[in-house]
Short mmCIF file of C-alpha atoms in Angstrom, two decimals:
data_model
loop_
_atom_site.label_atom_id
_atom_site.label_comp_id
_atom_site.label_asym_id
_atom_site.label_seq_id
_atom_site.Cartn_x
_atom_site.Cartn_y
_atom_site.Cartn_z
CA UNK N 243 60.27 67.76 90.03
CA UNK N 244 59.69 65.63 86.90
CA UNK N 245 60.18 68.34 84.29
CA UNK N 246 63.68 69.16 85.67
CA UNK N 247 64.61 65.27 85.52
CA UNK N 248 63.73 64.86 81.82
CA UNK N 249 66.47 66.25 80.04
CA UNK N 250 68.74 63.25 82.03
CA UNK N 251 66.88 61.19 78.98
CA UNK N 252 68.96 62.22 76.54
CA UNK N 253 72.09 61.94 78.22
CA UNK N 254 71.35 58.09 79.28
CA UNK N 255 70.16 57.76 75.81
CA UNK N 256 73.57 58.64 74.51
CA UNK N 257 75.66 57.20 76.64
CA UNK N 258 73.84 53.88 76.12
CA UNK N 259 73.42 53.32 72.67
CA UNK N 260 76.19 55.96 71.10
CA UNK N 261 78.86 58.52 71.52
CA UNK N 262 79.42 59.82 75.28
CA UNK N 263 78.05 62.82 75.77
CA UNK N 264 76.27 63.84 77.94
CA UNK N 265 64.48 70.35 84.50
CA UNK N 266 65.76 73.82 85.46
CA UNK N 267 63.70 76.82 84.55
CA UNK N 268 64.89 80.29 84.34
CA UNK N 269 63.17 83.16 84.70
CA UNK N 270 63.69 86.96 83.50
CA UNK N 271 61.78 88.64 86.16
CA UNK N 272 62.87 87.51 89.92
CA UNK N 273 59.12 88.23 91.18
CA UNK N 274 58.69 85.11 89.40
CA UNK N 275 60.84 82.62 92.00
CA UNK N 276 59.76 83.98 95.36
CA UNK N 277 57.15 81.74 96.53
CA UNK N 278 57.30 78.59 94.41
CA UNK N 279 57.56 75.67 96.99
CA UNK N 280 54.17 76.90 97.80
CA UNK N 281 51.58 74.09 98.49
CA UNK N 282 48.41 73.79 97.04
CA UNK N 283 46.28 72.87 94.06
CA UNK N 284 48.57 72.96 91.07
CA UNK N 285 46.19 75.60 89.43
CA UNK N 286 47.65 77.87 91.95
CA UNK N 287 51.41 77.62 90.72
CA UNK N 288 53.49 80.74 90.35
CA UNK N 289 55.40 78.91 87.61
CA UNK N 290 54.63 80.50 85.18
CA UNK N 291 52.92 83.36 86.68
CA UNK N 292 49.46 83.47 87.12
CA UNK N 293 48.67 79.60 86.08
CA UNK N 294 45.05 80.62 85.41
CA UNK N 295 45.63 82.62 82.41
CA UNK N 296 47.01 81.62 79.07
CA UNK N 297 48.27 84.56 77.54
CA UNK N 298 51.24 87.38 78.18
CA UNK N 299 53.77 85.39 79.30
CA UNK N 300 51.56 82.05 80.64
CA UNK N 301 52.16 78.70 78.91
CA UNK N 302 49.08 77.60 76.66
CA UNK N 303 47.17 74.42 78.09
CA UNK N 304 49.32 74.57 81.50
CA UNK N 305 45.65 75.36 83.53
CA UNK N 306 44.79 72.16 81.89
CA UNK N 307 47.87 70.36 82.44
CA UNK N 308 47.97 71.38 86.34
CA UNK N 309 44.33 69.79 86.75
CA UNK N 310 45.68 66.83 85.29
CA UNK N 311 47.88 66.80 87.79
CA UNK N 312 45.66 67.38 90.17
CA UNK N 313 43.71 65.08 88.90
CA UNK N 314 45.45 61.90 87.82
CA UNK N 315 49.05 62.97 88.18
CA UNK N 316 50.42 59.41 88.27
CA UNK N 317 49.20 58.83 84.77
CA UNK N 318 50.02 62.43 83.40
CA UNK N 319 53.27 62.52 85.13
CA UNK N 320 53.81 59.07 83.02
CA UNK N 321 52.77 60.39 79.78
CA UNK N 322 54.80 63.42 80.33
CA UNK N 323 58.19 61.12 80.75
CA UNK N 324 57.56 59.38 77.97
CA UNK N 325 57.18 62.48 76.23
CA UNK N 326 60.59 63.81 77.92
CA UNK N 327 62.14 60.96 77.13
CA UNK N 328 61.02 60.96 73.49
CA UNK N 329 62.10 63.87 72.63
CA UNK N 330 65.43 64.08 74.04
CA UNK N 331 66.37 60.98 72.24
CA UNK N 332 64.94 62.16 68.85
CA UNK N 333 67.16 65.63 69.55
CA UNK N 334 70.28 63.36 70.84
CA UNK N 335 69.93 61.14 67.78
CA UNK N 336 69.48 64.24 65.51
CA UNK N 337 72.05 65.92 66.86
CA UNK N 338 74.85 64.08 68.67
CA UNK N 339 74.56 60.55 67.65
CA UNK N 340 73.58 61.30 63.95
CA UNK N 341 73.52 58.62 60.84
CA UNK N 342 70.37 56.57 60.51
CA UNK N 343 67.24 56.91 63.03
CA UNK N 344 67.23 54.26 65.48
CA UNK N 345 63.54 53.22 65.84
CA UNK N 346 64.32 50.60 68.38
CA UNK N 347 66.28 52.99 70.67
CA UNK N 348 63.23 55.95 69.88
CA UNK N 349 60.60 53.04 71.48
CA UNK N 350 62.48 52.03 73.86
CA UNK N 351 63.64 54.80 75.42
CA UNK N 352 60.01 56.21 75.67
CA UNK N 353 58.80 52.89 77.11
CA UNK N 354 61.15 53.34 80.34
CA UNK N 355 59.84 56.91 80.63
CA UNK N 356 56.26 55.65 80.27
CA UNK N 357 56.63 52.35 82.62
CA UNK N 358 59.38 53.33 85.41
CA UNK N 359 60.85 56.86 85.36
CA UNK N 360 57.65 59.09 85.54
CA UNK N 361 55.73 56.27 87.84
CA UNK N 362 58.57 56.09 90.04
CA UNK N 363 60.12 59.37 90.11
CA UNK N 364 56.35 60.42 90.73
CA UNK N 365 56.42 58.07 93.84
CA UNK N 366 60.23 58.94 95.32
CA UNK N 367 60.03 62.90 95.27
CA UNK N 368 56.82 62.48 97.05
CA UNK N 369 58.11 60.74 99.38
CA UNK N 370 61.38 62.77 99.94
CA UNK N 371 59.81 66.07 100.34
CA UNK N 372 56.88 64.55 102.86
CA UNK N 373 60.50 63.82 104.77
CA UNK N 374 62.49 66.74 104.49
CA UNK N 375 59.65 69.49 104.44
CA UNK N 376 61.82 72.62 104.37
CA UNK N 377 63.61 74.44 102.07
CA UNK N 378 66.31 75.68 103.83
CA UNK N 379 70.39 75.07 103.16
CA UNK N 380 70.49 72.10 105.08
CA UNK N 381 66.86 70.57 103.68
CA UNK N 382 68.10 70.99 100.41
CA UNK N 383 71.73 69.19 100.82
CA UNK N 384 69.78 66.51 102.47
CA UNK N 385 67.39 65.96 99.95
CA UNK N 386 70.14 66.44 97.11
CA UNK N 387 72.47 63.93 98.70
CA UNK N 388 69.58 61.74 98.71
CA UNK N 389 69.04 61.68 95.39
CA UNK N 390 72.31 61.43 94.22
CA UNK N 391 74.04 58.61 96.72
CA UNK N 392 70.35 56.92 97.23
CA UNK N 393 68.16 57.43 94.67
CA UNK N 394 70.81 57.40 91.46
CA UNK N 395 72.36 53.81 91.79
CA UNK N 396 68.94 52.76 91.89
CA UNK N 397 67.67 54.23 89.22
CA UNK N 398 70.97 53.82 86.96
CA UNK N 399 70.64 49.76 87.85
CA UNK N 400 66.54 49.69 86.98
CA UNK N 401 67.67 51.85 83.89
CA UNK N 402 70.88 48.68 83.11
CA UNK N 403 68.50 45.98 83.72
CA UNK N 404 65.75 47.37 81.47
CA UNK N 405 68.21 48.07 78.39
CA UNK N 406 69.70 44.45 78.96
CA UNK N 407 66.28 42.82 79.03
CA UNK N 408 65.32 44.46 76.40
CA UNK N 409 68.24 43.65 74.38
CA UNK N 410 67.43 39.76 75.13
CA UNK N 411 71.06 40.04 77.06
CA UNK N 412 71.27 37.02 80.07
CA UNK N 413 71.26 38.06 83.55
CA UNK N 414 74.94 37.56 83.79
CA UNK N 415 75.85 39.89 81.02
CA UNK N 416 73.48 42.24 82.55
CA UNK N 417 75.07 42.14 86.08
CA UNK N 418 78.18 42.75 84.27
CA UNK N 419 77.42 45.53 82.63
CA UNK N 420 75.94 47.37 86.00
CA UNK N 421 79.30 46.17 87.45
CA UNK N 422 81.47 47.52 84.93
CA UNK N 423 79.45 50.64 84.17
CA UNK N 424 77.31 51.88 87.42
CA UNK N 425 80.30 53.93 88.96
CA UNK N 426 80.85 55.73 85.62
CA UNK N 427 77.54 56.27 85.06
CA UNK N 428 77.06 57.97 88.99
CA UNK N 429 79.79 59.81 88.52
CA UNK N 430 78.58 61.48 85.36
CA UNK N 431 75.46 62.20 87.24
CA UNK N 432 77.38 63.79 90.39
CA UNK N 433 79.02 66.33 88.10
CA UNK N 434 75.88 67.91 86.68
CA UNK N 435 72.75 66.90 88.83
CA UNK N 436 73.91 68.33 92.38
CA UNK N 437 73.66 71.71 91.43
CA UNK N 438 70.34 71.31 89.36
CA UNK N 439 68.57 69.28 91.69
CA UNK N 440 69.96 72.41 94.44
CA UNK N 441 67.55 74.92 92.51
CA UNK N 442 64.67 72.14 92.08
CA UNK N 443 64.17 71.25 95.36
CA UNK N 444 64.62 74.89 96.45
CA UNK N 445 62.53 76.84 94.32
CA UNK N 446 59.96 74.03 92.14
CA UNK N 447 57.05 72.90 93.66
CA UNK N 448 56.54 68.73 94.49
CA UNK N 449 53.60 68.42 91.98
CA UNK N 450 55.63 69.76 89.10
#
């Protein structure tokens, strides 16, 4: 679920610190979707084909990557958000924000990936799909409207409170701002991440 979430990085990133503005996978062959909620080691994921090789068409160091999941996916799932998140502020900052490179923003941004959003997404998607096991229509509005009336105020608050601490703002000026701002920012979210999060938990395995 993780890699789908990542690209929310930049848009947070953006509509925090700049301009407003605001992990699906496509395929070109559709022998490559049926199946993919299929449990099991990740070494076995129909991802990308046949995980086991790294060559025609299979992602270089994803073998190694899934056993690291396997593994220690708590840590790698970490490292791999603060990757996300690193990247899609250097491309926001590059290319929507522009002017001078924010150093500040670049850290801090990857420290919430690092510290809260892989940990904790990690933890929550986990936990939803152990609840809602299936994959049918109604499993997957369930799990989506999860997410998005649950699971998004949460994390938009966490995501308030960590820029604000950062920033050395007080508590009050804090609450404010999640006051002021949380609706907005859960609205932005309910316009784009319904129909994403439709195909993730529909067709992308828990693990990834």
């Amino acid at each position: 679920k993780l890699f789908t979430v990542l690209l929310a990085s930049s848009c947070l990133a953006v509509s925090a610190f700049g301009p407003t503005a605001s992990k699906t996978r496509t395929s070109s062959s559709p022998a490559l979707v049926s199946g993919l909620r299929k449990t099991g080691t990740a070494d076995s994921s129909v991802l990308f084909r046949d995980a086991s090789v790294t060559r025609g068409g299979a992602v270089p160091g994803w073998a190694a990557y899934n056993d690291a999941l396997d593994k220690s996916p708590l840590p790698t799932k970490a490292l791999t958000s603060l990757f996300g998140w690193a990247l899609g502020d250097l491309l926001a900052q590059i290319f929507i924000t522009g002017g001078a490179f924010d150093m500040k923003r670049f850290i801090t941004l990857s420290i919430f990936g690092l510290i809260y959003h892989g940990p904790s997404g990690h933890f929550f998607y986990n936990w939803l799909d152990s609840k809602i096991e299936g994959t049918g229509g109604k499993d997957v509005f369930m799990k989506v409207a999860i997410d998005q009336v649950l699971w998004c105020p949460i994390f938009m608050t966490v995501f308030f409170t960590y820029l604000g601490l950062v920033n050395g703002d007080s508590l009050a000026t804090i609450g404010t701002k999640i006051k002021t701002d949380l609706l907005t920012a859960c609205q932005g979210s309910w316009k784009v991440w319904p129909f994403v999060h439709a195909i993730n938990f529909k067709f992308i395995s828990t693990k990834h």
